[in-house]
C-alpha atoms as a PDB file:
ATOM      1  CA  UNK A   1      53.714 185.102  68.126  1.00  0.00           C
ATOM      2  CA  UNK A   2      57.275 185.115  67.354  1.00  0.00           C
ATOM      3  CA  UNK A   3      57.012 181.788  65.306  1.00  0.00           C
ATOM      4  CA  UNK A   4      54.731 183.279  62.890  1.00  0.00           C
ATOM      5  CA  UNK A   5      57.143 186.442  63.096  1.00  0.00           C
ATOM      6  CA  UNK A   6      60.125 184.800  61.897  1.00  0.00           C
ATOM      7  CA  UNK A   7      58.052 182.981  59.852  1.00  0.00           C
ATOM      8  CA  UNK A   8      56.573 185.643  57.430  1.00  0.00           C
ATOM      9  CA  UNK A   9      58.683 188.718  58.641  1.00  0.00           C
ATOM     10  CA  UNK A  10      62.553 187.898  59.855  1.00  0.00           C
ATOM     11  CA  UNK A  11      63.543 184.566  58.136  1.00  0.00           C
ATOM     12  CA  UNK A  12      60.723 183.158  55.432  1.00  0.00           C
ATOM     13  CA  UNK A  13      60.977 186.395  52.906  1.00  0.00           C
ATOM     14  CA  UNK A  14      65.195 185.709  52.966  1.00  0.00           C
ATOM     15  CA  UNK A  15      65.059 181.702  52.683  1.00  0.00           C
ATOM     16  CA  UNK A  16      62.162 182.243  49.907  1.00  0.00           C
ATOM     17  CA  UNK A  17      64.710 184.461  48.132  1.00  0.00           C
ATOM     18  CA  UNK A  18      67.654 182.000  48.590  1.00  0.00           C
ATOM     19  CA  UNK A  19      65.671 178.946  47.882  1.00  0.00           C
ATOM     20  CA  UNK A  20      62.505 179.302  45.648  1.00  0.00           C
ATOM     21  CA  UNK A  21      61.235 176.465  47.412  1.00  0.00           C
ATOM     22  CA  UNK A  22      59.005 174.272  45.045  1.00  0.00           C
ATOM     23  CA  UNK A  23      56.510 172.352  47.283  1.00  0.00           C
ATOM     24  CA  UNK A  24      54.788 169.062  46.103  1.00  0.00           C
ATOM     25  CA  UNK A  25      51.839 167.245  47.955  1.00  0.00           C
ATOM     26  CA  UNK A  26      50.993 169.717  50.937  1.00  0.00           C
ATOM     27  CA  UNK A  27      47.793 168.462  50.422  1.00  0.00           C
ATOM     28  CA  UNK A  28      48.738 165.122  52.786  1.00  0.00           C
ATOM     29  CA  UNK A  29      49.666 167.303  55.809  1.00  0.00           C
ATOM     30  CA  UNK A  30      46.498 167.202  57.663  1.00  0.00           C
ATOM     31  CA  UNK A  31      44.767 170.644  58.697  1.00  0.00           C
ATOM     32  CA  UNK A  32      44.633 169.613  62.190  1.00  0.00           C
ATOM     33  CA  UNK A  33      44.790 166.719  64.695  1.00  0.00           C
ATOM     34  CA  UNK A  34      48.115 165.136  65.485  1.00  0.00           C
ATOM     35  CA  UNK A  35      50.708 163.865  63.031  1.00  0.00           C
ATOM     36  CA  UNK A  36      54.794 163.011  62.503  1.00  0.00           C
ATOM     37  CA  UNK A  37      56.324 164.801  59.843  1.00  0.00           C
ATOM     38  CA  UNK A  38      59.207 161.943  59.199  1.00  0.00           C
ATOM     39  CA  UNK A  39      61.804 164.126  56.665  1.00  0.00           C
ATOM     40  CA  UNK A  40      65.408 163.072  55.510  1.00  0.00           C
ATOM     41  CA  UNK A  41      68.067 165.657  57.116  1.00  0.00           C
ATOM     42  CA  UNK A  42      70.461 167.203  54.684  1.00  0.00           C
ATOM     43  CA  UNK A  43      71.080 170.451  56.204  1.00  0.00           C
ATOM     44  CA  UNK A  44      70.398 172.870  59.405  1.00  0.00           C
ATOM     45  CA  UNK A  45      67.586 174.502  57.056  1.00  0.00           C
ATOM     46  CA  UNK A  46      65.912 171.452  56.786  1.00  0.00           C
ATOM     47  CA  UNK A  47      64.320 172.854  60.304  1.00  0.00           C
ATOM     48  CA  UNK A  48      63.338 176.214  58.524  1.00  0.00           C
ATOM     49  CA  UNK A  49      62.410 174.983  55.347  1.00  0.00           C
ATOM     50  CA  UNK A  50      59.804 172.620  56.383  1.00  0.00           C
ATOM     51  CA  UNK A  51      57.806 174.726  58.414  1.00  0.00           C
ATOM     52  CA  UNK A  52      57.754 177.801  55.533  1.00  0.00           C
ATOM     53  CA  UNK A  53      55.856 175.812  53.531  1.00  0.00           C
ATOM     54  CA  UNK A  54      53.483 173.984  56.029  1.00  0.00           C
ATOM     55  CA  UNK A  55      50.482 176.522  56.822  1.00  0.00           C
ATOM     56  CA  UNK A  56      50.588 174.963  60.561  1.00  0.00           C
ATOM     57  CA  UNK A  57      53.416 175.341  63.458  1.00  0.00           C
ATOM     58  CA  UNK A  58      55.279 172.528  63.477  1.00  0.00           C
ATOM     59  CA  UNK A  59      56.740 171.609  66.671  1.00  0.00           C
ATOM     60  CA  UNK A  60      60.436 169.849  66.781  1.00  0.00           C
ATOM     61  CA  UNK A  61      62.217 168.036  69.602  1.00  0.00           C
ATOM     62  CA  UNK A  62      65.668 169.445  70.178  1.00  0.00           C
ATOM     63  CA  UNK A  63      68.663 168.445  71.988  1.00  0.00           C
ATOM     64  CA  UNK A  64      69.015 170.866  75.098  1.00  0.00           C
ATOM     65  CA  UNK A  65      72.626 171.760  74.426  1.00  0.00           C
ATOM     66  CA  UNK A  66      70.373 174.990  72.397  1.00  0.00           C
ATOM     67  CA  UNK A  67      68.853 175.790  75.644  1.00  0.00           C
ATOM     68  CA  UNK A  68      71.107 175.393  78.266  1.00  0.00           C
ATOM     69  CA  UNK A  69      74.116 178.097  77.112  1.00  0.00           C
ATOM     70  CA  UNK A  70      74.855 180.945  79.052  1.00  0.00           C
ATOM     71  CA  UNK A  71      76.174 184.974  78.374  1.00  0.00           C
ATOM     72  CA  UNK A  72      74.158 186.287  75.563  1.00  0.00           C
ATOM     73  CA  UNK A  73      74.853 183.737  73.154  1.00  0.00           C
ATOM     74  CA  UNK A  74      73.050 181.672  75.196  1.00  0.00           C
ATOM     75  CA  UNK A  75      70.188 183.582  75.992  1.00  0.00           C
ATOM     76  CA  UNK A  76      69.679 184.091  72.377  1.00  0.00           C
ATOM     77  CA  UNK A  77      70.412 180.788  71.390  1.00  0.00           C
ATOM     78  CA  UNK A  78      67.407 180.044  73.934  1.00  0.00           C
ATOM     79  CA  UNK A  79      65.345 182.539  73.149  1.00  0.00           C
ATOM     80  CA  UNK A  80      65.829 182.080  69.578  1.00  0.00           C
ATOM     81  CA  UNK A  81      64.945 177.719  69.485  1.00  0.00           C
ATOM     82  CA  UNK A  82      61.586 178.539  71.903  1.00  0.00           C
ATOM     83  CA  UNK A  83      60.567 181.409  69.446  1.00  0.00           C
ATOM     84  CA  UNK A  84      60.614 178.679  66.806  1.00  0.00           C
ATOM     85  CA  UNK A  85      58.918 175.822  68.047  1.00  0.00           C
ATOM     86  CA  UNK A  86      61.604 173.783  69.697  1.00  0.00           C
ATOM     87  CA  UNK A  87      60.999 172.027  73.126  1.00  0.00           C
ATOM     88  CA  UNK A  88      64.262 170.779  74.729  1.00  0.00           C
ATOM     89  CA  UNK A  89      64.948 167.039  75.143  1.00  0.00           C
ATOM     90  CA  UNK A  90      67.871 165.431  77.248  1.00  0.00           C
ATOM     91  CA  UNK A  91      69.396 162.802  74.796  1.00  0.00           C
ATOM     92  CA  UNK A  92      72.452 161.710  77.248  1.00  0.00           C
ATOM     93  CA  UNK A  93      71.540 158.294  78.158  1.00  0.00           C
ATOM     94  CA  UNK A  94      68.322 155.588  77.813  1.00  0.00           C
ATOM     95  CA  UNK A  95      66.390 157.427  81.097  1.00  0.00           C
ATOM     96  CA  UNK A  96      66.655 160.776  78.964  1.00  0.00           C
ATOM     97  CA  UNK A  97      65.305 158.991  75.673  1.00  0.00           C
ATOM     98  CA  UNK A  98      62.625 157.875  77.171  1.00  0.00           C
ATOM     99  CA  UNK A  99      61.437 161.252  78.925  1.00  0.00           C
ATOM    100  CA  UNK A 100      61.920 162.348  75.527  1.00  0.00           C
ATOM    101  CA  UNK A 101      59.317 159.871  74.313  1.00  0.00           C
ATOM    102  CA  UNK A 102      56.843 160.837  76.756  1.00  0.00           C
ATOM    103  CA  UNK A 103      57.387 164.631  75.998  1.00  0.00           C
ATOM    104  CA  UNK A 104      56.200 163.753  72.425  1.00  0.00           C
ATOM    105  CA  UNK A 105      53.634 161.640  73.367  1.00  0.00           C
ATOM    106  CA  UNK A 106      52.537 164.623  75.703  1.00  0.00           C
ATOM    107  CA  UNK A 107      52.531 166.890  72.031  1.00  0.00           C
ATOM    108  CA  UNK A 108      50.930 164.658  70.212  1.00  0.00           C
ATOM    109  CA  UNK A 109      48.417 164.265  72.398  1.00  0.00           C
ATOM    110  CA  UNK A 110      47.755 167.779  72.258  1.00  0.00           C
ATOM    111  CA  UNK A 111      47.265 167.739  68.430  1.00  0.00           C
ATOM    112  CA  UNK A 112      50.496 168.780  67.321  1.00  0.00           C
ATOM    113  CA  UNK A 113      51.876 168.393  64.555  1.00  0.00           C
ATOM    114  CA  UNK A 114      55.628 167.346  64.834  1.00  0.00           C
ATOM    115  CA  UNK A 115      58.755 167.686  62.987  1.00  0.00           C
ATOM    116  CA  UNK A 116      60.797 164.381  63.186  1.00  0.00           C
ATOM    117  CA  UNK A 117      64.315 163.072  61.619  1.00  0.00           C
ATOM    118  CA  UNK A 118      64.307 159.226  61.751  1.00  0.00           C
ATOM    119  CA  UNK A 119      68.161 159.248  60.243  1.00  0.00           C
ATOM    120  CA  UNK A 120      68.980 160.662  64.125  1.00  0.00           C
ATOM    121  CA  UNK A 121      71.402 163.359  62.193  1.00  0.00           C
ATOM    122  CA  UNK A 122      72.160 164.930  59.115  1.00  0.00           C
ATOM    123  CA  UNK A 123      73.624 163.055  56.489  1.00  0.00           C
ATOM    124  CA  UNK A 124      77.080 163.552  55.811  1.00  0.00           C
ATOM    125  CA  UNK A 125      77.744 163.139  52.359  1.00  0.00           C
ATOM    126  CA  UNK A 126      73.763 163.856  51.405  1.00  0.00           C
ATOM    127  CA  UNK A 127      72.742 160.186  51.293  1.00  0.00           C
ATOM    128  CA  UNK A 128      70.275 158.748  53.134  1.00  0.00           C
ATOM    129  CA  UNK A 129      71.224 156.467  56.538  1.00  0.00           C
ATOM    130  CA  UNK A 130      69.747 154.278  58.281  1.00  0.00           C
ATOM    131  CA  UNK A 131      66.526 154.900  60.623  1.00  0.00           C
ATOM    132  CA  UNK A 132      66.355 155.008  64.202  1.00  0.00           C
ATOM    133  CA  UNK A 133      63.523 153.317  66.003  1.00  0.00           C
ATOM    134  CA  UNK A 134      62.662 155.885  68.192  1.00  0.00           C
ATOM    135  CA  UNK A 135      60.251 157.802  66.063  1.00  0.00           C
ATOM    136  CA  UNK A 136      58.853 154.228  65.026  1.00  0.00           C
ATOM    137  CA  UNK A 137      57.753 153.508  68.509  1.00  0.00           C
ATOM    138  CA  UNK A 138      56.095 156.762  69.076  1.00  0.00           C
ATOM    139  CA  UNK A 139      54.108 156.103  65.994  1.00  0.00           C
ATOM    140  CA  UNK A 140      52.878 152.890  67.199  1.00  0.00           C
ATOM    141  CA  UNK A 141      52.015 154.125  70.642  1.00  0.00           C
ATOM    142  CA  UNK A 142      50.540 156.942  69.906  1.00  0.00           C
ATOM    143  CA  UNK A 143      48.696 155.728  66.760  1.00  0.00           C
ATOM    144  CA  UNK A 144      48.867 158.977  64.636  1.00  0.00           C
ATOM    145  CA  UNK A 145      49.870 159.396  60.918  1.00  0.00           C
ATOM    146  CA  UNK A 146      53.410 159.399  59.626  1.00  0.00           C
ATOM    147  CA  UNK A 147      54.049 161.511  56.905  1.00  0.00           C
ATOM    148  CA  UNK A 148      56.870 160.962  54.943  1.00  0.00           C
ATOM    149  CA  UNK A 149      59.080 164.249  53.825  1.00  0.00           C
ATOM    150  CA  UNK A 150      61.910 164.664  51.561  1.00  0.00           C
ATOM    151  CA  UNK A 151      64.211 167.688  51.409  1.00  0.00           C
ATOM    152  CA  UNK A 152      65.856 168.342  48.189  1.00  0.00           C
ATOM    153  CA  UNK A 153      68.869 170.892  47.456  1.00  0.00           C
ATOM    154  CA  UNK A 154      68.588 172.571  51.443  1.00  0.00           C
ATOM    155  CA  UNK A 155      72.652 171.326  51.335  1.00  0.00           C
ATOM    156  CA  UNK A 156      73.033 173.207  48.403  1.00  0.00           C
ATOM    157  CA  UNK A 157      71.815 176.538  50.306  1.00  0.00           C
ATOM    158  CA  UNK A 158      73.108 175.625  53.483  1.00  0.00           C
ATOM    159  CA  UNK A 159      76.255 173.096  52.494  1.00  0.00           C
ATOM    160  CA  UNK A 160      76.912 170.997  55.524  1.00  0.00           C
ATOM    161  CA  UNK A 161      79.825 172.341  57.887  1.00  0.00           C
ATOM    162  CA  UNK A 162      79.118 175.767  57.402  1.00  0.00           C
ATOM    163  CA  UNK A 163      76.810 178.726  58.271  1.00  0.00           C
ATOM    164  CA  UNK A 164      77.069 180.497  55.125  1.00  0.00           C
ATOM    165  CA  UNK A 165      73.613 180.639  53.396  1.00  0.00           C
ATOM    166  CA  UNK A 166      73.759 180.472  49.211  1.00  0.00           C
ATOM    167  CA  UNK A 167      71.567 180.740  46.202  1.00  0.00           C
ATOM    168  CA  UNK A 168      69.682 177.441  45.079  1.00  0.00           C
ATOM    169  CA  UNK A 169      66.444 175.682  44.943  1.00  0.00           C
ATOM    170  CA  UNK A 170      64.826 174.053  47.262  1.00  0.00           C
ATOM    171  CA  UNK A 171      62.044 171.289  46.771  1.00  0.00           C
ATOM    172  CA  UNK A 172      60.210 169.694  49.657  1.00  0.00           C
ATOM    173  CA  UNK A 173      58.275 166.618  48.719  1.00  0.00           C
ATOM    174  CA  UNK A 174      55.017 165.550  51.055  1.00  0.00           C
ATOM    175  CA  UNK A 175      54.372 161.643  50.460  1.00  0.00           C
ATOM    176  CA  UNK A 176      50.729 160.086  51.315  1.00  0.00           C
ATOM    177  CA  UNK A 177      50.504 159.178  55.004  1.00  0.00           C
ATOM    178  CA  UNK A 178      51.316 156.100  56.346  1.00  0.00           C
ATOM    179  CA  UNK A 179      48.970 154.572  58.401  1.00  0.00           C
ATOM    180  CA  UNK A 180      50.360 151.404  60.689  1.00  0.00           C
ATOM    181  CA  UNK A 181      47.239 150.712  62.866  1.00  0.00           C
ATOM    182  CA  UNK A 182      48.235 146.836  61.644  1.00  0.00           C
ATOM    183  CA  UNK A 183      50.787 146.807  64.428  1.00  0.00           C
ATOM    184  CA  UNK A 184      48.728 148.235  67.111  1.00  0.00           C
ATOM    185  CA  UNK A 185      49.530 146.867  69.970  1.00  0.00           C
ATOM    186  CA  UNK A 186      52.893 145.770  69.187  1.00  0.00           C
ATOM    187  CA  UNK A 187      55.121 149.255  70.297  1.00  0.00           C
ATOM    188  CA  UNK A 188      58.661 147.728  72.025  1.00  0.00           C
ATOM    189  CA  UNK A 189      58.950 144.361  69.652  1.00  0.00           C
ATOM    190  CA  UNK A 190      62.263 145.784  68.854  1.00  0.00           C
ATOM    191  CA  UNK A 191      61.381 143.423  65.380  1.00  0.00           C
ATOM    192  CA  UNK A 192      58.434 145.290  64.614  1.00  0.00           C
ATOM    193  CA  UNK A 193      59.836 148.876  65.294  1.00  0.00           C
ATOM    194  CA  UNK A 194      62.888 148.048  62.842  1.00  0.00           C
ATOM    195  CA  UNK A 195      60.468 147.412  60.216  1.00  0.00           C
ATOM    196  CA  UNK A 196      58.473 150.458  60.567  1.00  0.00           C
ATOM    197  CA  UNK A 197      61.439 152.444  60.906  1.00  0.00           C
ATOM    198  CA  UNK A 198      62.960 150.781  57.528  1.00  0.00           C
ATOM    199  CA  UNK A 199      59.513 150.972  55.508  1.00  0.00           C
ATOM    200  CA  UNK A 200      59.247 155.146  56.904  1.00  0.00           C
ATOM    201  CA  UNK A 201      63.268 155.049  55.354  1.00  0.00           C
ATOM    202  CA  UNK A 202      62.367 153.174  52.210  1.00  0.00           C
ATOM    203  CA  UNK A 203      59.366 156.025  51.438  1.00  0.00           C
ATOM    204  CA  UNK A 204      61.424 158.746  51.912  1.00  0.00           C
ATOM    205  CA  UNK A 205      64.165 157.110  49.508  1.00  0.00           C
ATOM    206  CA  UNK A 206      61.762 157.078  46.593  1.00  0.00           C
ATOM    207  CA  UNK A 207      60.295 161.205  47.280  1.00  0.00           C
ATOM    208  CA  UNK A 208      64.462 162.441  47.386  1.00  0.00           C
ATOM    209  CA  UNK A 209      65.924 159.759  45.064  1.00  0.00           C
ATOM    210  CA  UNK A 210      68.683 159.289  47.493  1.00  0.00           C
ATOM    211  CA  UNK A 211      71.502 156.563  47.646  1.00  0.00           C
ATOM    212  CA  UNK A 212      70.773 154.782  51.247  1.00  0.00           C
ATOM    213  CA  UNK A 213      73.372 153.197  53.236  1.00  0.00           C
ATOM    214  CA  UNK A 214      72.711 150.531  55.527  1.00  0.00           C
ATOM    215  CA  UNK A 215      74.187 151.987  58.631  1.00  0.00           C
ATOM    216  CA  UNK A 216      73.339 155.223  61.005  1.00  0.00           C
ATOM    217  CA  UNK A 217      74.861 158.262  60.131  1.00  0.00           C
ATOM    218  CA  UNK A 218      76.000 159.019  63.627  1.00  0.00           C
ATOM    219  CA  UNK A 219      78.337 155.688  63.243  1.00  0.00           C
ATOM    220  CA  UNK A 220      79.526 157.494  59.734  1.00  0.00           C
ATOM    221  CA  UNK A 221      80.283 160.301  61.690  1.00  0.00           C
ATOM    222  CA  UNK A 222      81.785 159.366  64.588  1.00  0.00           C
ATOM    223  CA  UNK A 223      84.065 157.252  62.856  1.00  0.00           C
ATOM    224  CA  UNK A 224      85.032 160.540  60.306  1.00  0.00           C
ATOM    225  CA  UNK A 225      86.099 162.549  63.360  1.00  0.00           C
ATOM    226  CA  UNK A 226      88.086 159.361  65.018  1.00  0.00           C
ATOM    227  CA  UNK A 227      85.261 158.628  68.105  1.00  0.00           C
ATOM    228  CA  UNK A 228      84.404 156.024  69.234  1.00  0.00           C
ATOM    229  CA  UNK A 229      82.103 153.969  67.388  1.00  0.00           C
ATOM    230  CA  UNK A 230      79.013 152.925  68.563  1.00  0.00           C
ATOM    231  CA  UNK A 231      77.600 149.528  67.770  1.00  0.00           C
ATOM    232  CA  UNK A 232      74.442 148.857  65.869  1.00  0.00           C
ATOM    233  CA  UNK A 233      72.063 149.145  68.630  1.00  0.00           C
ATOM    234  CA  UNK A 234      73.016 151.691  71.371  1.00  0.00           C
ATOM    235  CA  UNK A 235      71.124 154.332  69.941  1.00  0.00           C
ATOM    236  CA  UNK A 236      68.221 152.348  67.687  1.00  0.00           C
ATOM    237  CA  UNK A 237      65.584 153.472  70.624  1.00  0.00           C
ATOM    238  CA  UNK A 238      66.294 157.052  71.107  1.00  0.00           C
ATOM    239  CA  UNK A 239      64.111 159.962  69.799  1.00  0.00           C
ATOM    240  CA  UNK A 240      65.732 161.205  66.612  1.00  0.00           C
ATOM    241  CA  UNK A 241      67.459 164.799  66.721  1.00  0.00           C
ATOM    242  CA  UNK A 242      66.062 167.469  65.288  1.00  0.00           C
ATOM    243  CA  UNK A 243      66.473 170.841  65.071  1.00  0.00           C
ATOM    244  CA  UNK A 244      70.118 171.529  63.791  1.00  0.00           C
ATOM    245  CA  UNK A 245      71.218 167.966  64.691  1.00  0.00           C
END
């Protein structure tokens, strides 16, 4: 009840007035059954954005940091991320990752439809990064549809590092499924998982016309705000964030 509330009540009439989002090839999104809504992450709103335009509830995985605060920031922070759709995932270590899996195995298997960010994080400079492998494997085991997304201009509304909200327009691009029954069978050859994860990456360069860069944008980051830097596999496997990753 309250999804559809902040939907078409609280938050859709204020982002359609900021955004006049222009949405091409809804038609792919399937009117029910399962599916993985694979979109590049430029902003927060990408996680609003998206599901305005899709007819369905889309259901994202998102880190539990949103659900775990306390005092009445945290109860509305909590309150707020369950009202939308979001289901808390541990991402701390490889146990957690993997419970995370399940979880959306668990929704799929249900017939959701689910929200997914194979970069792992938003962009930091609005290019597009490298794809974790995570949402690659839950596509192979589970078998469903992977629909490519691209968000256009949701960093001009929402510019990254701040909450301010401005005027702009918004485009959200829908590619044609992709369908990789070919590799059934093969979920966890790490080989075969890259190269799903890279073709899902190379469909969403051609919808958002981005520049991609052949590393992860957590490793951009990171090294940006002087942590340490992880090497190119510790996080290839995990479930990418969503919500306002």
């Amino acid at each position: 009840m309250a999804y559809w509330l902040f939907k078409y009540i609280l938050l859709g009439p204020l982002l359609q007035l900021l955004g006049r989002p222009k949405v091409e090839g809804l038609h792919h999104v399937p009117s029910t059954g399962p599916a993985i809504l694979a979109s590049n992450h430029l902003a927060v709103m990408d996680s609003f954005y998206l599901p305005l335009v899709v007819r369905r509830r889309i259901t994202f995985l998102a880190k539990s940091e949103y659900f775990t605060g306390t005092g009445i920031k945290g109860w509305w922070s909590r309150w707020f991320f369950t009202a939308v759709g979001q289901v808390p995932i541990d991402r701390t270590n490889a146990d957690a990752a993997q419970a995370a899996l399940q979880t959306a195995q668990r929704l799929l298997g249900e017939g959701k439809l689910m929200g997914m960010y194979p970069e792992g994080t938003r962009s930091p400079d609005g290019r597009l990064y490298k794809g974790k492998t995570g949402l690659a494997r839950l596509a192979l085991e589970t078998g469903v549809p992977v629909i490519p997304v691209a968000m256009i201009g949701t960093n001009v509304v929402n510019p990254p590092g701040t909450s301010m909200l401005r005027f702009g327009k918004v485009t959200v691009r829908f590619g044609k499924p992709m369908d990789f029954s070919r590799f059934e069978g093969m979920a966890g050859n790490r080989f075969i998982e890259r190269a799903v994860a890279d073709e899902v990456i190379y469909e969403l360069m051609g919808l958002s016309g981005q520049e991609y860069v052949d590393v992860y944008a957590a490793t951009v980051k990171n090294r940006d705000d002087g942590s340490n830097v992880q090497g190119p596999d510790d996080e290839a496997t995990r479930i990418p964030e969503t919500a306002a990753g």
